[in-house]
Coordinates of C-alpha atoms in Angstrom, one line a residue:
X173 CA 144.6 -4.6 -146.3
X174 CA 144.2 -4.3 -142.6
X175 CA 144.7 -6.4 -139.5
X176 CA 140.3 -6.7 -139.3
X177 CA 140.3 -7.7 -143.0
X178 CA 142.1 -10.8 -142.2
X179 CA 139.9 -11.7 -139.3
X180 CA 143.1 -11.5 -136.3
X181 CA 145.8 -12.6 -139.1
X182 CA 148.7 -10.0 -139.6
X183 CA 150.4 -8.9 -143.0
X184 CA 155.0 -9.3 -142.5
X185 CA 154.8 -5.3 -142.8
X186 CA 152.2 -5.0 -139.5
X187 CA 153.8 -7.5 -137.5
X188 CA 156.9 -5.3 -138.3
X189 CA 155.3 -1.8 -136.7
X190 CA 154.3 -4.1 -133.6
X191 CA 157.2 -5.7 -132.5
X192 CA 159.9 -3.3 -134.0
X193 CA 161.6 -6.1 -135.8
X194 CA 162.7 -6.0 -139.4
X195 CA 160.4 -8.3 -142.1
X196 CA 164.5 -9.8 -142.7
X197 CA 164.7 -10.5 -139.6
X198 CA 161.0 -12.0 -139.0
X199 CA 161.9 -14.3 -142.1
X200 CA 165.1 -15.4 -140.7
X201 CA 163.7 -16.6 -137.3
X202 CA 161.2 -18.2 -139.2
X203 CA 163.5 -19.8 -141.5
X204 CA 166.4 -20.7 -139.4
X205 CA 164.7 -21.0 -136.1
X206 CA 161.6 -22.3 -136.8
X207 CA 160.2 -19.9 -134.2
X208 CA 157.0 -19.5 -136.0
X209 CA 155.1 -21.1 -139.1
X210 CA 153.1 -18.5 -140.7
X211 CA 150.1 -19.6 -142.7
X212 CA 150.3 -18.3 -147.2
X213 CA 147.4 -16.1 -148.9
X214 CA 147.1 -17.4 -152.3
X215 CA 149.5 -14.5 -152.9
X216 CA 151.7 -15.7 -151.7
X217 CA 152.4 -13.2 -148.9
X218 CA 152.7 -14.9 -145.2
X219 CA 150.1 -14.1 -142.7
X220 CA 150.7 -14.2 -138.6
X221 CA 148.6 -14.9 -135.7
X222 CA 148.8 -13.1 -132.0
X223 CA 150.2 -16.5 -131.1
X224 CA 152.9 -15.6 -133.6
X225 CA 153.8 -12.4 -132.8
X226 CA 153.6 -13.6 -128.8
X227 CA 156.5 -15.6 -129.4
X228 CA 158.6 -12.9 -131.8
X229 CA 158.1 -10.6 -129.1
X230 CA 159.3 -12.9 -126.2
X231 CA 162.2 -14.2 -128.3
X232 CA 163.0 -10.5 -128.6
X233 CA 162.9 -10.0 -124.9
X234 CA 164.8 -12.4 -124.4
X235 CA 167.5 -11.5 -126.4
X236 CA 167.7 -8.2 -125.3
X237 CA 168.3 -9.6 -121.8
X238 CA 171.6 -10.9 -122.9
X239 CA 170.5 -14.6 -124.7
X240 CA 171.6 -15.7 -127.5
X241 CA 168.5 -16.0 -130.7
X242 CA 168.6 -19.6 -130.3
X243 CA 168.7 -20.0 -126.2
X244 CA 166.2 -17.4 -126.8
X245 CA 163.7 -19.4 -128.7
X246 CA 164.5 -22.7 -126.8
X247 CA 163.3 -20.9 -124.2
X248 CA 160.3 -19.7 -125.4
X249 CA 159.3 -23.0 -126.9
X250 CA 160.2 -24.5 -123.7
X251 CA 158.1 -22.1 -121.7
X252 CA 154.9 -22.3 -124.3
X253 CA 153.9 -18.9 -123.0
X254 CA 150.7 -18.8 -125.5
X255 CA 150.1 -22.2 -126.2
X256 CA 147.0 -22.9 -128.0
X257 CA 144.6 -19.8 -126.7
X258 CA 144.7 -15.9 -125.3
X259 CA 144.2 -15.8 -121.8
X260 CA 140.7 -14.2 -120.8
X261 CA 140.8 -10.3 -120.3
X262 CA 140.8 -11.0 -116.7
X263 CA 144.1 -12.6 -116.4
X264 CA 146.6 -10.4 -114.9
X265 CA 150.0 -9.5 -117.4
X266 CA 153.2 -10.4 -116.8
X267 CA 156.4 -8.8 -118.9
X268 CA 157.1 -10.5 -121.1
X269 CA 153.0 -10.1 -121.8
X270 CA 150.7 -12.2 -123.6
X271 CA 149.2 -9.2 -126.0
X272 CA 146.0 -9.5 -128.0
X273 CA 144.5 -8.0 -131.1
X274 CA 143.8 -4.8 -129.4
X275 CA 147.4 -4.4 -128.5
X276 CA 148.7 -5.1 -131.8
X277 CA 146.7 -2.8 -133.7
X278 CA 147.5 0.2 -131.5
X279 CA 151.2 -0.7 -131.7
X280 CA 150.4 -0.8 -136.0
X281 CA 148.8 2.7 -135.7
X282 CA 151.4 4.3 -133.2
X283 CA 154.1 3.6 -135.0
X284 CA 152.9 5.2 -138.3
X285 CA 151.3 8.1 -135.5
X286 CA 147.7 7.9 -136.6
X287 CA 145.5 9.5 -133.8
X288 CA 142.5 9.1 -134.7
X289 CA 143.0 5.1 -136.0
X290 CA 144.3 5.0 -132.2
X291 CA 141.4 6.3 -130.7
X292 CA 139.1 4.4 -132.8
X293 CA 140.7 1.4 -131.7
X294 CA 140.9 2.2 -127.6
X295 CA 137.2 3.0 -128.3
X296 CA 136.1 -0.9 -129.7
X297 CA 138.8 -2.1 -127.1
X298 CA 136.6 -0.4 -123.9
X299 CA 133.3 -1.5 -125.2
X300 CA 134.1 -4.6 -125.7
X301 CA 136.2 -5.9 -122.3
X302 CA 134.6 -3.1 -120.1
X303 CA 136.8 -0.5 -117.9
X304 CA 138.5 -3.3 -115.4
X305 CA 139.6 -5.2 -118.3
X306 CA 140.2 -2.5 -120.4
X307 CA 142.9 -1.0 -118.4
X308 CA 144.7 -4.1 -117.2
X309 CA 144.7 -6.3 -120.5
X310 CA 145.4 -3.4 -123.1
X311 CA 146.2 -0.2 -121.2
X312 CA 148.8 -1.4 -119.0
X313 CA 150.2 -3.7 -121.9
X314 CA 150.0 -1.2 -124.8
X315 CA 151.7 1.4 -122.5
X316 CA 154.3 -0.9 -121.3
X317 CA 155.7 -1.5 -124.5
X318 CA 155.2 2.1 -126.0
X319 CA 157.8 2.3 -123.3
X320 CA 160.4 -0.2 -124.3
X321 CA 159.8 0.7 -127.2
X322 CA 161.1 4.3 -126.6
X323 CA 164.1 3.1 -124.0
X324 CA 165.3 0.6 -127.4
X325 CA 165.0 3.6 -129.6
X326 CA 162.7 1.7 -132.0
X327 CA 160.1 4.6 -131.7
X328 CA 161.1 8.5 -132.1
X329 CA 159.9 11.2 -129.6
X330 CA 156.6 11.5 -131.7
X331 CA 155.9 8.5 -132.0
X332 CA 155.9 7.9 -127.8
X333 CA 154.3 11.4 -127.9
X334 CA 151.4 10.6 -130.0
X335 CA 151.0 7.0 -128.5
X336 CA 151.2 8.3 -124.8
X337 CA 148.9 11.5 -125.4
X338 CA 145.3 9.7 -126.9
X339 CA 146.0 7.3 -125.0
X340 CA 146.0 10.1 -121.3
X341 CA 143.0 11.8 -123.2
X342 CA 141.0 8.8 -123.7
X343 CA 141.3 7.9 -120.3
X344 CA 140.6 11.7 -119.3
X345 CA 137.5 11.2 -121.3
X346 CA 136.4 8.1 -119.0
X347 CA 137.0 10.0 -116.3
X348 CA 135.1 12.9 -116.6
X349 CA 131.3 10.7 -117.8
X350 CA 132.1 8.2 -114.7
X351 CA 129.2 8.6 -112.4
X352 CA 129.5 8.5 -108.7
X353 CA 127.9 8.6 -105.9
X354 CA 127.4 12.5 -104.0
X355 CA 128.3 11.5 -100.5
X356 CA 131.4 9.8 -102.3
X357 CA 134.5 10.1 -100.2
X358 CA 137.3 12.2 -102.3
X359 CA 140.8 10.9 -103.4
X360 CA 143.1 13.5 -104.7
X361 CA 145.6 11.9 -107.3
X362 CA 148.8 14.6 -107.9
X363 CA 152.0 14.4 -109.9
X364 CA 154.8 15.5 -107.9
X365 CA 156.3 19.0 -109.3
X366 CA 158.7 18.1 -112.1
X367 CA 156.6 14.8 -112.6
X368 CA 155.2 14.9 -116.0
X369 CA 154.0 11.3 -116.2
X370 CA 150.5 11.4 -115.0
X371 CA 148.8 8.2 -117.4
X372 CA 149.4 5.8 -114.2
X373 CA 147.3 8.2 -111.9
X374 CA 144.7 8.3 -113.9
X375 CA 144.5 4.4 -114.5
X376 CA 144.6 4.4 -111.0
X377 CA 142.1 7.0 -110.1
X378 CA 139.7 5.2 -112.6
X379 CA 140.4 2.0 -110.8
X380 CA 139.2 3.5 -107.6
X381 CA 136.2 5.0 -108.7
X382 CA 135.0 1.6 -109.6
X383 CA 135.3 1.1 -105.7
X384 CA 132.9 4.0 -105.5
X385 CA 135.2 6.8 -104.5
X386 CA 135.0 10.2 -106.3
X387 CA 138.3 11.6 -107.9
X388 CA 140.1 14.5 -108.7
X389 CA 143.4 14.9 -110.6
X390 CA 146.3 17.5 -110.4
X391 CA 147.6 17.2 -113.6
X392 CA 151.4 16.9 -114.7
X393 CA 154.2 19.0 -113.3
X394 CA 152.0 21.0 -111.0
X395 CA 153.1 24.3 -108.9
X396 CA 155.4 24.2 -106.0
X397 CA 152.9 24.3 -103.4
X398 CA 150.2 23.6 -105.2
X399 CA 148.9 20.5 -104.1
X400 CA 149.1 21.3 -100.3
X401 CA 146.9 24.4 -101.4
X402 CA 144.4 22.1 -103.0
X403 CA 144.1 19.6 -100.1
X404 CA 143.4 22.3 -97.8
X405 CA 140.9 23.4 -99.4
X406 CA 139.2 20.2 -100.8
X407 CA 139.6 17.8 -97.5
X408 CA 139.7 14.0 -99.0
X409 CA 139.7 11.4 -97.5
X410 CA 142.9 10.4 -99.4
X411 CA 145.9 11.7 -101.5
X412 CA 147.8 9.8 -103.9
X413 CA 151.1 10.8 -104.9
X414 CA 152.9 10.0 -107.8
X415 CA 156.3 9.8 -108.9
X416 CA 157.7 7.6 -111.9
X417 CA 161.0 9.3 -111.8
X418 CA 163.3 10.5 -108.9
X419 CA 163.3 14.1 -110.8
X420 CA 160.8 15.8 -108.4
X421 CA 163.1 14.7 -105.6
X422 CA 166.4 15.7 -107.7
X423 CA 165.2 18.9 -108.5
X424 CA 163.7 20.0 -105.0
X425 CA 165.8 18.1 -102.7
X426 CA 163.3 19.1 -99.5
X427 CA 160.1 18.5 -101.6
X428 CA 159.7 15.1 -99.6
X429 CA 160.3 16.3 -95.9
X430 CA 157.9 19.0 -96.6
X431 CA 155.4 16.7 -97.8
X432 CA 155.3 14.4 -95.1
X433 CA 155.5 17.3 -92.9
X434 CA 151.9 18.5 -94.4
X435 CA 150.6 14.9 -94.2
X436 CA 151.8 14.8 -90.5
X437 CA 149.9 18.2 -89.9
X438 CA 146.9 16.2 -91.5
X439 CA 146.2 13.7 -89.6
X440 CA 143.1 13.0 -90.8
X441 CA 144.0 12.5 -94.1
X442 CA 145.6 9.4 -96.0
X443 CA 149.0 10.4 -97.8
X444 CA 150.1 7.6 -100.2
X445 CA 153.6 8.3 -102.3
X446 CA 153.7 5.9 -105.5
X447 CA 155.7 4.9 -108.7
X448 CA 158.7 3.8 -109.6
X449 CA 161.1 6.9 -108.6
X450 CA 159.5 7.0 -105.1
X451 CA 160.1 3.5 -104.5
X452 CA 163.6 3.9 -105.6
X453 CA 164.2 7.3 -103.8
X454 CA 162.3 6.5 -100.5
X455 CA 164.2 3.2 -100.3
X456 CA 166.3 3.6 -97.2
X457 CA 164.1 6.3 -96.1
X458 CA 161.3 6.4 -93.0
X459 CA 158.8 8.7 -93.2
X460 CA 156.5 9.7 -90.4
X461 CA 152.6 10.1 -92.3
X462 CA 153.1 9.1 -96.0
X463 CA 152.7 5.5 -96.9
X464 CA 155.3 4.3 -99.8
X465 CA 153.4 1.8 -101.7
X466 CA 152.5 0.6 -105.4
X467 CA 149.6 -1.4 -104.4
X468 CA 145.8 -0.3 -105.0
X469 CA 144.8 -2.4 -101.9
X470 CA 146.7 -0.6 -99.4
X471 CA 145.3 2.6 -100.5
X472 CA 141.8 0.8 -100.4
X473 CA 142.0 -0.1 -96.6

């Protein structure tokens, strides 16, 4: 039986895949906790909501930080972080997130690696909030926990692999039947060399080209030298540059002057540097042309 056959409800064995916790440790919340009160089939067999597995998943967050179970769900009960309703598709996420359906189901079908059930459901997920909503209320989410999912060692290399791969393909996809406008002005997205997370350019890129600006992507780990040679002979308007670890930087410890040193022979071009190993790496750090940021507004001004 699947999580659509029971109209949003969730079998013990599901709610398992999507938050990574054990069905004896689902029933021992339940029981000694009273975290959550699952409604019975006339089986017998307990059935969750997304409210449910909201508040396992916090509660495990929680913990993890260094509470005990107990503090753990006082403060989740305390903090009624779902309440009596989802919030709309347009309500930004905060970790711990509030997931929905669509977020459950591709954490059910990653963890037993079935592509195609994946990209079925990514599929029903974009028609039905549209692209904005889309990649802020199950993107973001369902990549954020592939993620601390792989850090905990509750998913194996395949697993993440499998996850993270339809999930850059589908977006790829997007990208490529997006129609824009001619006289568009170009934004150049680029992994820096050694990078070889590009999923959060592409969200990005798609993001922008829904504020009319044609892309183009240099994909993960790209050629030394590469994307200077491709700006040169493209001209955008704008270059984003990515970085999730501080690898690139590690690995080519003059990768960064030279960069800035090309955006500074550019004038007329907007250098951005992004993600989470820039930030880190540029920290005390002044650059002369590229702007350090994580924000999508700076970029758009």
């Amino acid at each position: 039986m699947s999580s659509t056959d029971l109209n949003g409800m969730y079998l013990i064995q599901q709610v398992s895949d999507m938050t990574g916790l054990s069905k004896q440790v689902i029933r021992k919340w339940e029981e000694r906790y009273h975290l959550v009160q699952p409604k019975r089939l006339e089986n017998g067999y307990r059935i969750y909501s997304e409210v449910d597995i909201n508040f396992l998943l916090n509660v495990k967050t929680l913990s993890g930080q260094g509470h005990t179970v107990k503090r753990a769900v006082e403060i989740t009960k305390a903090r009624n972080i779902v309440g009596d309703a989802i919030p709309e598709p347009s309500h930004s996420l905060q970790h711990p997130a509030i997931l929905n359906d669509y977020v459950f189901r591709l954490l059910e079908k990653g963890a037993h690696c079935d592509e195609l059930e994946i990209h079925l459901v990514l599929q029903q997920a974009y028609h039905a909030y549209g692209l904005a909503d889309f990649l802020t209320s199950v993107i973001v989410p369902f990549l954020n926990e592939v993620g601390n999912k792989w850090h905990r060692n509750e998913w194996n290399e395949y697993q993440e692999a499998v996850s993270s791969l339809v999930t850059r393909d589908f977006l790829v996809q997007i990208r490529r039947n997006y129609q824009f406008r001619e006289n568009a002005s170009l934004i150049v997205g680029a992994c820096l060399p050694y990078e070889l997370h590009e999923i959060p350019l592409h969200i990005l890129l798609l993001q922008l080209m829904q504020k009319g600006f044609k892309t183009m992507l240099v994909g993960a780990y790209p050629a030394p030298g590469s994307i200077e040679s491709l700006v040169e002979k493209l001209k955008p308007a704008k270059v984003l540059l990515s970085a999730t670890t501080t690898t690139p930087f590690d690995k080519d410890p003059d990768l960064l002057k030279r960069l800035d040193q090309f955006a500074v022979d550019n004038k007329h071009i907007d250098f951005y540097l992004g993600g989470t190993g820039a930030l880190d790496y540029t920290m005390n750090k002044t650059l002369r042309a590229i702007h350090v940021t994580n924000s999508i507004e700076d970029v758009l001004r």
